[in-house]
mmCIF file of C-alpha atoms in Angstrom:
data_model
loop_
_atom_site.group_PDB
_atom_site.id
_atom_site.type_symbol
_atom_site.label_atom_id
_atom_site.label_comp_id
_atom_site.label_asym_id
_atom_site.label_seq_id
_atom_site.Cartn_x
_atom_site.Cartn_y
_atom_site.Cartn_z
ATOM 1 C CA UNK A 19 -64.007 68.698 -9.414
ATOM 2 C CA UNK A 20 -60.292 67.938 -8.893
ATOM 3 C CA UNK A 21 -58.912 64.207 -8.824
ATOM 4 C CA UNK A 22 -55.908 63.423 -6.884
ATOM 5 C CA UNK A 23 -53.690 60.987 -7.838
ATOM 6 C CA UNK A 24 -51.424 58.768 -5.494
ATOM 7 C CA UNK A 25 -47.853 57.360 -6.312
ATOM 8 C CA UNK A 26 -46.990 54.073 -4.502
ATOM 9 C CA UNK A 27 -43.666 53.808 -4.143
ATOM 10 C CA UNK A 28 -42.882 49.548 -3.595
ATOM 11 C CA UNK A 29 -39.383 48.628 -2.090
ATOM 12 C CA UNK A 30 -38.581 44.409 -2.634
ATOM 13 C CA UNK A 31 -34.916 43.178 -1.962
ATOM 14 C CA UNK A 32 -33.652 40.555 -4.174
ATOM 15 C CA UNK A 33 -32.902 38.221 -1.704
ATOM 16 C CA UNK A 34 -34.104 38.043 2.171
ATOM 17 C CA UNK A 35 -31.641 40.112 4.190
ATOM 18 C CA UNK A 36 -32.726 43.543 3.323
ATOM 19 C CA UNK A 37 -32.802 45.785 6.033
ATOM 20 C CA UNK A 38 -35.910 47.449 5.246
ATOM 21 C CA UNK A 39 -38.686 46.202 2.775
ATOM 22 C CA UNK A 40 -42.309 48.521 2.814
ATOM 23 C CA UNK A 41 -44.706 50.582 0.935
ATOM 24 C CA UNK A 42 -44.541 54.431 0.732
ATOM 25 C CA UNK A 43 -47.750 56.264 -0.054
ATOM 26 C CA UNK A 44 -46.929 59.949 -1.499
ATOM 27 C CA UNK A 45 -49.837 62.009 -2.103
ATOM 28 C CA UNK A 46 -49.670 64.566 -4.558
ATOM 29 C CA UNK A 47 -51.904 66.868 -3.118
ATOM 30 C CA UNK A 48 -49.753 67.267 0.155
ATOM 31 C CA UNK A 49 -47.933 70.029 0.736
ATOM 32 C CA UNK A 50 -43.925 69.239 0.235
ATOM 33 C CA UNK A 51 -43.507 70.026 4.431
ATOM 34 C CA UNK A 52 -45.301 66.716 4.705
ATOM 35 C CA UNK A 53 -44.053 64.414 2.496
ATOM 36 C CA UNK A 54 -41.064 62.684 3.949
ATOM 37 C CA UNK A 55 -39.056 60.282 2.094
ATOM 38 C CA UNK A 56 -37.587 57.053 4.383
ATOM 39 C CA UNK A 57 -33.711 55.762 3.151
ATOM 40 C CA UNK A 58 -33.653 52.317 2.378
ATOM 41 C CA UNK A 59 -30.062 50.721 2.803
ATOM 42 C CA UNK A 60 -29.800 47.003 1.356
ATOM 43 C CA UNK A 61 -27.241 44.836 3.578
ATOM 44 C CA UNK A 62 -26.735 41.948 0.702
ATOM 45 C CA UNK A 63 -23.662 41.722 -1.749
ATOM 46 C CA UNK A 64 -24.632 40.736 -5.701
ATOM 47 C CA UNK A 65 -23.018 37.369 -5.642
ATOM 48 C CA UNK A 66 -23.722 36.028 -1.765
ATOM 49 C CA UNK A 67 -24.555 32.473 -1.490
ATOM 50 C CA UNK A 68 -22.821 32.339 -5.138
ATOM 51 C CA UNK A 69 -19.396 30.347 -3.539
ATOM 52 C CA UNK A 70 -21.330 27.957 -1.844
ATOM 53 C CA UNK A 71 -23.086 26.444 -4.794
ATOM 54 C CA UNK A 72 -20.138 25.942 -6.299
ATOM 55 C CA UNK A 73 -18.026 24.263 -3.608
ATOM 56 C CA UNK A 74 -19.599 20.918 -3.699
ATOM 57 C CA UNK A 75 -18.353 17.807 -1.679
ATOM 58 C CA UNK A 76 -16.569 15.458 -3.917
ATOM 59 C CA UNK A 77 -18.728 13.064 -6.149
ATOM 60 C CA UNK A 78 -19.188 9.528 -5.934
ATOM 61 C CA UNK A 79 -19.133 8.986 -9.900
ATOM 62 C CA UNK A 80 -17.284 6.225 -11.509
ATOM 63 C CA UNK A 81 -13.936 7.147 -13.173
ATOM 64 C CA UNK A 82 -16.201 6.070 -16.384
ATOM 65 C CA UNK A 83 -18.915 8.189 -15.703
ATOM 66 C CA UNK A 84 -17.093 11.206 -14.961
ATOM 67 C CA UNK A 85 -17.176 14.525 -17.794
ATOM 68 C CA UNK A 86 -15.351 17.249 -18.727
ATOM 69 C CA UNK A 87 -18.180 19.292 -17.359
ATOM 70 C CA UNK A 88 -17.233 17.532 -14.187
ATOM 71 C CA UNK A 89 -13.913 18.570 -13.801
ATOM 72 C CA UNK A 90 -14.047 21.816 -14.788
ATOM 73 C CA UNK A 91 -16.909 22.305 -11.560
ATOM 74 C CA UNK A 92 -15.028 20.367 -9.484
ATOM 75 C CA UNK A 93 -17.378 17.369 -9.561
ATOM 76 C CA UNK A 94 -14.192 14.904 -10.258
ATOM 77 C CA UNK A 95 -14.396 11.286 -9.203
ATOM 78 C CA UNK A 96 -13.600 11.036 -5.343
ATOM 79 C CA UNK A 97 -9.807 10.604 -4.795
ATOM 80 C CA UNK A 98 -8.568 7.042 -4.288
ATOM 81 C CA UNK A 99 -6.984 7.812 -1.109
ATOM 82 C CA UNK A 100 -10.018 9.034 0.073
ATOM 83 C CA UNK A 101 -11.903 6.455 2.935
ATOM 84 C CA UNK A 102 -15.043 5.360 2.782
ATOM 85 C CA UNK A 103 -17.124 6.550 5.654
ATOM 86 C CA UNK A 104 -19.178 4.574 7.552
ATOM 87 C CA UNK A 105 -22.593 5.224 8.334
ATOM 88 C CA UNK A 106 -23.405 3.725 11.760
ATOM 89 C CA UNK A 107 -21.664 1.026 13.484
ATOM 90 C CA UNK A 108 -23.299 -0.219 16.489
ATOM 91 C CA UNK A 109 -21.100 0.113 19.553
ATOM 92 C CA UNK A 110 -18.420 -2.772 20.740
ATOM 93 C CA UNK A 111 -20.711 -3.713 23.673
ATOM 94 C CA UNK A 112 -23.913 -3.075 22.512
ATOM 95 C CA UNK A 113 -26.750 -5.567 23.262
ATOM 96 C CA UNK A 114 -30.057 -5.429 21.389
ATOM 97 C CA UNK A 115 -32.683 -5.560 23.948
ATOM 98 C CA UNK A 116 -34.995 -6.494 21.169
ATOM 99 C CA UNK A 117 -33.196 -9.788 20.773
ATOM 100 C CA UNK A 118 -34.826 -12.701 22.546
ATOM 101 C CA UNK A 119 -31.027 -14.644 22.900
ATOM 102 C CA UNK A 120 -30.601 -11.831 25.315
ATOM 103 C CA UNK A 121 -32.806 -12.876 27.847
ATOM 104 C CA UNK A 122 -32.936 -15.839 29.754
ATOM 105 C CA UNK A 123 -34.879 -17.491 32.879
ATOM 106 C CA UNK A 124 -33.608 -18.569 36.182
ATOM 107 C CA UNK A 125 -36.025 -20.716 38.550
ATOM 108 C CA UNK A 126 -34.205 -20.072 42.122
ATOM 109 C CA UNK A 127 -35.303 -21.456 45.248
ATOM 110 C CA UNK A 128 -35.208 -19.105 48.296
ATOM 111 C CA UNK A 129 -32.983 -17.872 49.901
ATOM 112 C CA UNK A 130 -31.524 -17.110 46.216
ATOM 113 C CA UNK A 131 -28.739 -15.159 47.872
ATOM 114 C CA UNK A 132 -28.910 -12.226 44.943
ATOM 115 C CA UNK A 133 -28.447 -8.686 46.240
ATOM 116 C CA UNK A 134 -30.433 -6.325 43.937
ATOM 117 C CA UNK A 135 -29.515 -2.671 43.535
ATOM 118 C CA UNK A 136 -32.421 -0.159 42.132
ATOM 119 C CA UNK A 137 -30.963 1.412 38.542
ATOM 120 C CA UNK A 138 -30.536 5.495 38.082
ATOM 121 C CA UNK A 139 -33.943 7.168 38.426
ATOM 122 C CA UNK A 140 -34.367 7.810 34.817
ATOM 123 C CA UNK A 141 -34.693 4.218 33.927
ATOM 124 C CA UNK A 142 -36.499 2.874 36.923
ATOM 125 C CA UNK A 143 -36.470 -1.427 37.666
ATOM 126 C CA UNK A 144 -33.227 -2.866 39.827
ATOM 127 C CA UNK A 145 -30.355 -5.615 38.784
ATOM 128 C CA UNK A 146 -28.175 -8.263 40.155
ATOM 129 C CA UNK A 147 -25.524 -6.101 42.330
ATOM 130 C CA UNK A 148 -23.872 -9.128 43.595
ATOM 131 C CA UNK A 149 -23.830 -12.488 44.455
ATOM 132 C CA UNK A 150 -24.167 -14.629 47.826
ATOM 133 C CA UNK A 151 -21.765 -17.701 47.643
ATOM 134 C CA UNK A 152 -23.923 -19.915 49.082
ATOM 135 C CA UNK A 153 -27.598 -18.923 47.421
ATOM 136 C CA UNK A 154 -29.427 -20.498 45.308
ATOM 137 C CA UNK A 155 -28.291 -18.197 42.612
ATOM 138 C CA UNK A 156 -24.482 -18.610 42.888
ATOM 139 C CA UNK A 157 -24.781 -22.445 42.760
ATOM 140 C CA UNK A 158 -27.133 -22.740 39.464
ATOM 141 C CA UNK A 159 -24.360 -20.388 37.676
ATOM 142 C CA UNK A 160 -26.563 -18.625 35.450
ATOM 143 C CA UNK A 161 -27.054 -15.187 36.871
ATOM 144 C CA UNK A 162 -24.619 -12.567 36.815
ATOM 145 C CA UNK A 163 -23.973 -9.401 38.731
ATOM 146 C CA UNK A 164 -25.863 -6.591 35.780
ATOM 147 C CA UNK A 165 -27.941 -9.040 34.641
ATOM 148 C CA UNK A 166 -31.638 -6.364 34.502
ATOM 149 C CA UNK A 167 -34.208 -7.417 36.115
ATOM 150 C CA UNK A 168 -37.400 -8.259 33.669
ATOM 151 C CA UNK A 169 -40.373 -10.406 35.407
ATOM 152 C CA UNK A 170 -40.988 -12.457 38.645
ATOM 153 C CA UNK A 171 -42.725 -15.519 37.577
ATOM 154 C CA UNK A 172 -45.647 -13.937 35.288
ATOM 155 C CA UNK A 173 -45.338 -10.474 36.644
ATOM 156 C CA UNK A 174 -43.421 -7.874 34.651
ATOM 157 C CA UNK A 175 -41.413 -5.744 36.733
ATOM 158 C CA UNK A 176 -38.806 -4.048 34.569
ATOM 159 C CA UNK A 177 -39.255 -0.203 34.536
ATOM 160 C CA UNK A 178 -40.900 -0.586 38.497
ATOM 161 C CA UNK A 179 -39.865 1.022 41.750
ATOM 162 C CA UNK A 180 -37.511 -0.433 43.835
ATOM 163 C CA UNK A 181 -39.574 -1.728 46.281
ATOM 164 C CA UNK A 182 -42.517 -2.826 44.562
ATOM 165 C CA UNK A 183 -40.323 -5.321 41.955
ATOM 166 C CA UNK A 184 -38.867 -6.589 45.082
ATOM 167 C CA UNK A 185 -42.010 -6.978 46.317
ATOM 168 C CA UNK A 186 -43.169 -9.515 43.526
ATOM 169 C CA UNK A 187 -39.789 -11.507 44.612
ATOM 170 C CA UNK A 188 -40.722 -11.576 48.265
ATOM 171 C CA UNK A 189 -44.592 -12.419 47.668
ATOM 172 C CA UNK A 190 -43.695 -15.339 45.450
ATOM 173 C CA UNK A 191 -45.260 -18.488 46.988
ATOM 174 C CA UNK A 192 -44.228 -20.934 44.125
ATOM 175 C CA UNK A 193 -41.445 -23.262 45.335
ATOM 176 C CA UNK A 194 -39.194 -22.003 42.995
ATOM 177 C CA UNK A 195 -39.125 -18.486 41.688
ATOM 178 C CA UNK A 196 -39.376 -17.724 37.673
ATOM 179 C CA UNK A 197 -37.178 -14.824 37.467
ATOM 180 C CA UNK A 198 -36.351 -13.512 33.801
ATOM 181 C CA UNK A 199 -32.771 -11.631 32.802
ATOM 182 C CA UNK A 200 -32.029 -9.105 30.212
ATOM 183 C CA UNK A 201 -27.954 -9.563 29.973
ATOM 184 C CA UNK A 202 -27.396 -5.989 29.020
ATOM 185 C CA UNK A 203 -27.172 -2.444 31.241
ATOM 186 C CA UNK A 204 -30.242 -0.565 32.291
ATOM 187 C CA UNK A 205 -29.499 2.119 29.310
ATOM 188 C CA UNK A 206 -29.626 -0.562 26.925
ATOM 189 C CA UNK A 207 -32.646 -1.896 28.140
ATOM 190 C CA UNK A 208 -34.415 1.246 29.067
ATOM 191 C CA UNK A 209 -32.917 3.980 27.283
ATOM 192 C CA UNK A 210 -33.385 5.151 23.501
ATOM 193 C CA UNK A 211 -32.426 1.576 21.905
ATOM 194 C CA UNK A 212 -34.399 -0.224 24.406
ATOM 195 C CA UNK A 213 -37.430 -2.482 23.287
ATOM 196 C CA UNK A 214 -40.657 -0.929 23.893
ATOM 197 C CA UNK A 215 -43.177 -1.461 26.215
ATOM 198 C CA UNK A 216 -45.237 -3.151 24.161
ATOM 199 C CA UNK A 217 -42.481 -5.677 22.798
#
């Protein structure tokens, strides 16, 4: 009875860049023509990665906290000309739609003389384009041209066509017309920092 043996010959890279990583089975009982023998060529230097653990952003220690240890790393105190940054300031003319001091109510008689424009087609819902001199509108002073569009009496019309939201305006039968404001742009309402729908 003869045994064969087999040699498994494992290839692992130290790190994960290797070019080639795999098992090699070599059978001793093969004839030499068949065993073939595969080159292995490692594309990683000793000490990669090595600089960048080292170069560290400047620490926010106290000048009483700070060690030998630190300086000699480079860990020193942060340099006194050195600004703090800021972590997010909320734009000049931002308006939190989320606030309710940023909406208000106008009841308008018709004609309310308030020409409506519909906003980009991302966002949906229409607001004040202009004013009429002699509407309704222009006279009680408290609507502005960009003022959003929100609800028409109890119907909530932000985020609607065009057509339908003005829709709600012209089927009003009320005497005067409950229209609600959101002072702010149709991103600000609508977009990312907008309330939600459920809000």
């Amino acid at each position: 009875m003869k045994i064969t043996t087999s040699t498994v010959v494992l290839v692992l890279g130290a790190s994960a860049p290797a070019a080639v990583s795999g098992f090699s089975f070599v059978s001793r009982s093969q004839p030499q023509c068949f065993q073939t023998r595969q080159k292995v060529q490692l594309q990683m230097a000793l000490f990669d990665g090595m600089k960048d653990a080292f170069n560290a952003p400047p620490s926010t220690l106290d000048a009483q906290r700070e060690t030998p240890i630190d300086r000699w790393m480079g860990w020193n105190t942060k340099p006194a000309d050195m600004e703090a940054v800021s972590v997010a300031e909320a734009p000049v003319d931002f308006v939190d739609s989320m606030e309710v001091a940023n909406y208000f109510t106008a009841a308008l008689e018709k004609p309310m003389g308030i020409v409506f424009e519909e906003n980009e087609e991302d966002f949906g819902g229409m607001f004040v384009l202009s004013l009429n001199d002699d509407g309704a509108a222009a006279k009680g002073g408290i609507v502005e041209p960009g003022d959003q569009l929100v609800a028409v009496n109890d119907i909530k019309v932000s985020g609607m066509a065009f057509d339908e939201a003005l829709g709600a305006i012209v089927n009003s039968e009320t005497d005067k017309t409950q229209l609600t404001f959101f002072r702010g742009t149709d991103a600000q309402l609508y977009g990312p920092t907008g309330a939600s729908q459920e809000w």
